Amino acid sequence: MPKQVDHDERRRHIAEAVLRVAGRHGLDRATLRDVAVEAGISLGAVQHYFRSKDELLRHVIDYTGERVTGRITAGLGDLGETVSARAVLRVMAAEMLPLDARRQAERRVVQAFGVRAADAPHLAEPLREGYHWLHERVAELIGQAQRAGELWPELDAERESIALLAMIEGLAFDILLGVRDPDQAMASVHYHLDRLAVR
């Protein structure tokens, strides 16, 4: 009887191999052959699921987004039933910043994909869609915090969302470069959110 293959699990297994290779050597080393070796499967098996490196990277971006969202959800569950919008923003920032080896590998993949996407519209579209979705969610959270009296009512939620996400992106790059350590980065996020808070 032929062996049953869980195709979703195989794709996850390959995505994890990409993240491990990228975490150790950077994304340039994550060729399909390198990924196959890391995953312990044949090159043909990788190519069965992903015809090109761009296709593989797009899958890893989607997979990483799902993992980050899952960790944010889990982190919020740890806070209990009543969670403030500011607490949600802090948890979100902590999962988006490369605070450990796992998140550093994810960030390297996302940044490298962004560089490739700058010259390839078909790759840029999922990044744009993801950013717009995230921007809207953060703006909603800021608006929610304003209505709850947590943040100043005169703030422009749309612009504050752009500013917060841009700061997280910049801090993530700083961490990868070694300009700032993870604790300093998170302290900066807390400082920024505290400045927006009604005292």
Coordinates of C-alpha atoms in Angstrom, one line a residue:
M1 CA 0.0 0.0 0.0
P2 CA 1.5 3.4 -1.0
K3 CA 2.6 5.7 1.8
Q4 CA 0.1 8.5 2.5
V5 CA 1.7 11.9 2.5
D6 CA 0.2 14.8 4.5
H7 CA 0.8 17.6 1.9
D8 CA 0.2 20.4 4.3
E9 CA 2.6 19.0 6.8
R10 CA 5.2 18.5 4.0
R11 CA 4.9 22.2 3.1
R12 CA 5.3 23.2 6.7
H13 CA 8.3 21.0 7.0
I14 CA 9.9 22.6 3.9
A15 CA 9.0 26.1 5.2
E16 CA 10.7 25.3 8.5
A17 CA 13.8 24.2 6.6
V18 CA 13.9 27.5 4.8
L19 CA 13.8 29.4 8.1
R20 CA 16.6 27.3 9.6
V21 CA 18.8 27.8 6.5
A22 CA 18.0 31.5 6.5
G23 CA 18.7 31.8 10.2
R24 CA 22.1 30.3 9.9
H25 CA 23.3 31.6 6.5
G26 CA 20.9 34.2 5.2
L27 CA 18.3 33.8 2.5
D28 CA 20.8 33.8 -0.4
R29 CA 22.0 30.4 0.8
A30 CA 18.5 29.0 0.8
T31 CA 18.5 27.5 -2.7
L32 CA 16.0 24.7 -3.4
R33 CA 18.9 22.2 -3.1
D34 CA 20.0 23.7 0.2
V35 CA 16.4 23.5 1.5
A36 CA 16.0 19.9 0.3
V37 CA 19.2 18.9 2.2
E38 CA 18.1 20.7 5.3
A39 CA 14.6 19.1 5.1
G40 CA 16.1 15.7 4.6
I41 CA 14.1 15.1 1.4
S42 CA 15.0 15.0 -2.3
L43 CA 15.3 18.1 -4.5
G44 CA 12.5 16.6 -6.6
A45 CA 10.2 16.5 -3.6
V46 CA 10.8 20.2 -2.9
Q47 CA 10.2 21.0 -6.6
H48 CA 7.0 18.9 -6.5
Y49 CA 5.5 21.6 -4.1
F50 CA 7.4 24.7 -5.3
R51 CA 8.5 25.2 -8.9
S52 CA 10.8 28.2 -8.1
K53 CA 12.5 29.9 -5.2
D54 CA 10.1 32.8 -5.5
E55 CA 7.2 30.4 -5.1
L56 CA 8.8 28.8 -2.1
L57 CA 9.5 32.2 -0.5
R58 CA 6.0 33.4 -1.0
H59 CA 4.8 30.3 0.8
V60 CA 7.3 30.9 3.6
I61 CA 6.0 34.5 3.9
D62 CA 2.4 33.2 4.3
Y63 CA 3.5 30.5 6.7
T64 CA 5.5 33.0 8.8
G65 CA 2.5 35.4 9.0
E66 CA 0.3 32.5 10.2
R67 CA 2.9 31.6 12.8
V68 CA 3.2 35.2 14.1
T69 CA -0.6 35.6 14.2
G70 CA -0.8 32.3 16.2
R71 CA 1.8 33.4 18.7
I72 CA 0.1 36.8 19.1
T73 CA -3.2 35.0 19.8
A74 CA -1.5 32.7 22.3
G75 CA 0.2 35.6 24.0
L76 CA -3.1 37.4 24.4
G77 CA -4.6 34.2 25.9
D78 CA -1.9 34.3 28.6
L79 CA -3.1 37.8 29.6
G80 CA -6.5 36.6 30.7
E81 CA -10.0 37.6 29.7
T82 CA -9.8 41.4 30.0
V83 CA -7.1 42.6 27.7
S84 CA -6.5 46.3 26.9
A85 CA -5.8 47.5 23.4
R86 CA -2.3 48.7 24.6
A87 CA -1.5 45.2 25.8
V88 CA -2.5 43.8 22.4
L89 CA -0.2 46.3 20.7
R90 CA 2.7 45.3 23.0
V91 CA 2.2 41.6 22.4
M92 CA 2.0 42.3 18.6
A93 CA 5.2 44.3 18.6
A94 CA 7.0 41.6 20.6
E95 CA 6.1 39.0 18.0
M96 CA 7.0 41.1 15.1
L97 CA 10.4 42.1 16.4
P98 CA 13.3 39.6 16.1
L99 CA 13.8 39.1 19.8
D100 CA 15.1 35.5 19.5
A101 CA 16.7 33.2 17.0
R102 CA 13.4 32.0 15.6
R103 CA 12.0 35.5 15.0
Q104 CA 15.4 36.6 13.6
A105 CA 15.2 33.9 11.0
E106 CA 11.6 34.9 10.1
R107 CA 12.6 38.6 9.9
R108 CA 15.6 37.8 7.6
V109 CA 13.2 35.9 5.2
V110 CA 10.6 38.7 5.3
Q111 CA 13.3 41.4 4.6
A112 CA 14.9 39.4 1.8
F113 CA 11.6 38.7 0.2
G114 CA 10.8 42.5 0.4
V115 CA 14.1 43.2 -1.5
R116 CA 13.2 40.7 -4.2
A117 CA 9.6 42.0 -4.4
A118 CA 10.7 45.6 -5.0
D119 CA 11.6 44.5 -8.6
A120 CA 8.8 41.9 -9.0
P121 CA 5.2 43.2 -8.8
H122 CA 3.8 39.6 -8.6
L123 CA 5.8 39.1 -5.4
A124 CA 5.1 42.6 -4.0
E125 CA 1.3 42.2 -4.0
P126 CA 1.0 39.7 -1.1
L127 CA 3.3 42.0 1.0
R128 CA 1.2 45.0 0.2
E129 CA -2.0 43.1 1.1
G130 CA -0.5 42.0 4.4
Y131 CA 0.7 45.4 5.3
H132 CA -2.7 47.0 4.5
W133 CA -4.4 44.4 6.6
L134 CA -2.0 44.9 9.5
H135 CA -2.2 48.7 9.3
E136 CA -6.0 48.5 9.5
R137 CA -6.0 46.2 12.5
V138 CA -3.5 48.4 14.4
A139 CA -5.5 51.5 13.6
E140 CA -8.6 49.7 14.9
L141 CA -6.8 48.8 18.1
I142 CA -5.7 52.4 18.6
G143 CA -9.2 53.7 18.0
Q144 CA -10.5 51.1 20.5
A145 CA -8.0 52.3 23.0
Q146 CA -9.1 55.9 22.5
R147 CA -12.7 55.0 23.0
A148 CA -11.8 53.1 26.2
G149 CA -10.0 56.2 27.5
E150 CA -6.5 54.5 27.3
L151 CA -5.0 56.8 24.6
W152 CA -5.4 60.5 23.9
P153 CA -8.7 61.1 21.9
E154 CA -7.0 63.7 19.7
L155 CA -4.6 61.2 18.2
D156 CA -5.0 60.3 14.5
A157 CA -5.4 56.5 14.6
E158 CA -4.4 56.0 11.0
R159 CA -1.2 58.0 11.3
E160 CA -0.3 56.5 14.6
S161 CA -0.7 53.0 13.1
I162 CA 1.7 54.0 10.3
A163 CA 4.2 55.5 12.8
L164 CA 4.1 52.4 15.1
L165 CA 4.5 49.9 12.3
A166 CA 7.4 52.0 10.8
M167 CA 9.0 52.1 14.2
I168 CA 8.7 48.3 14.6
E169 CA 10.3 47.8 11.2
G170 CA 13.1 50.1 12.0
L171 CA 13.8 48.5 15.3
A172 CA 13.7 45.1 13.7
F173 CA 16.5 46.2 11.3
D174 CA 18.4 47.7 14.2
I175 CA 18.3 44.3 16.1
L176 CA 19.5 42.4 13.1
L177 CA 22.4 44.8 12.6
G178 CA 23.3 44.7 16.2
V179 CA 22.7 48.4 16.7
R180 CA 20.2 47.7 19.4
D181 CA 19.5 44.7 21.5
P182 CA 16.0 43.1 21.9
D183 CA 15.4 44.6 25.4
Q184 CA 16.2 48.1 24.1
A185 CA 13.9 47.7 21.2
M186 CA 11.0 46.5 23.4
A187 CA 11.7 49.4 25.9
S188 CA 11.4 51.8 22.9
V189 CA 8.0 50.3 22.0
H190 CA 6.8 50.6 25.5
Y191 CA 8.1 54.2 25.8
H192 CA 6.2 55.1 22.6
L193 CA 2.9 53.6 23.6
D194 CA 3.2 55.1 27.1
R195 CA 3.6 58.6 25.5
L196 CA 0.3 58.1 23.7
A197 CA -1.5 57.0 26.9
V198 CA -3.8 59.2 28.9
R199 CA -2.3 59.7 32.4

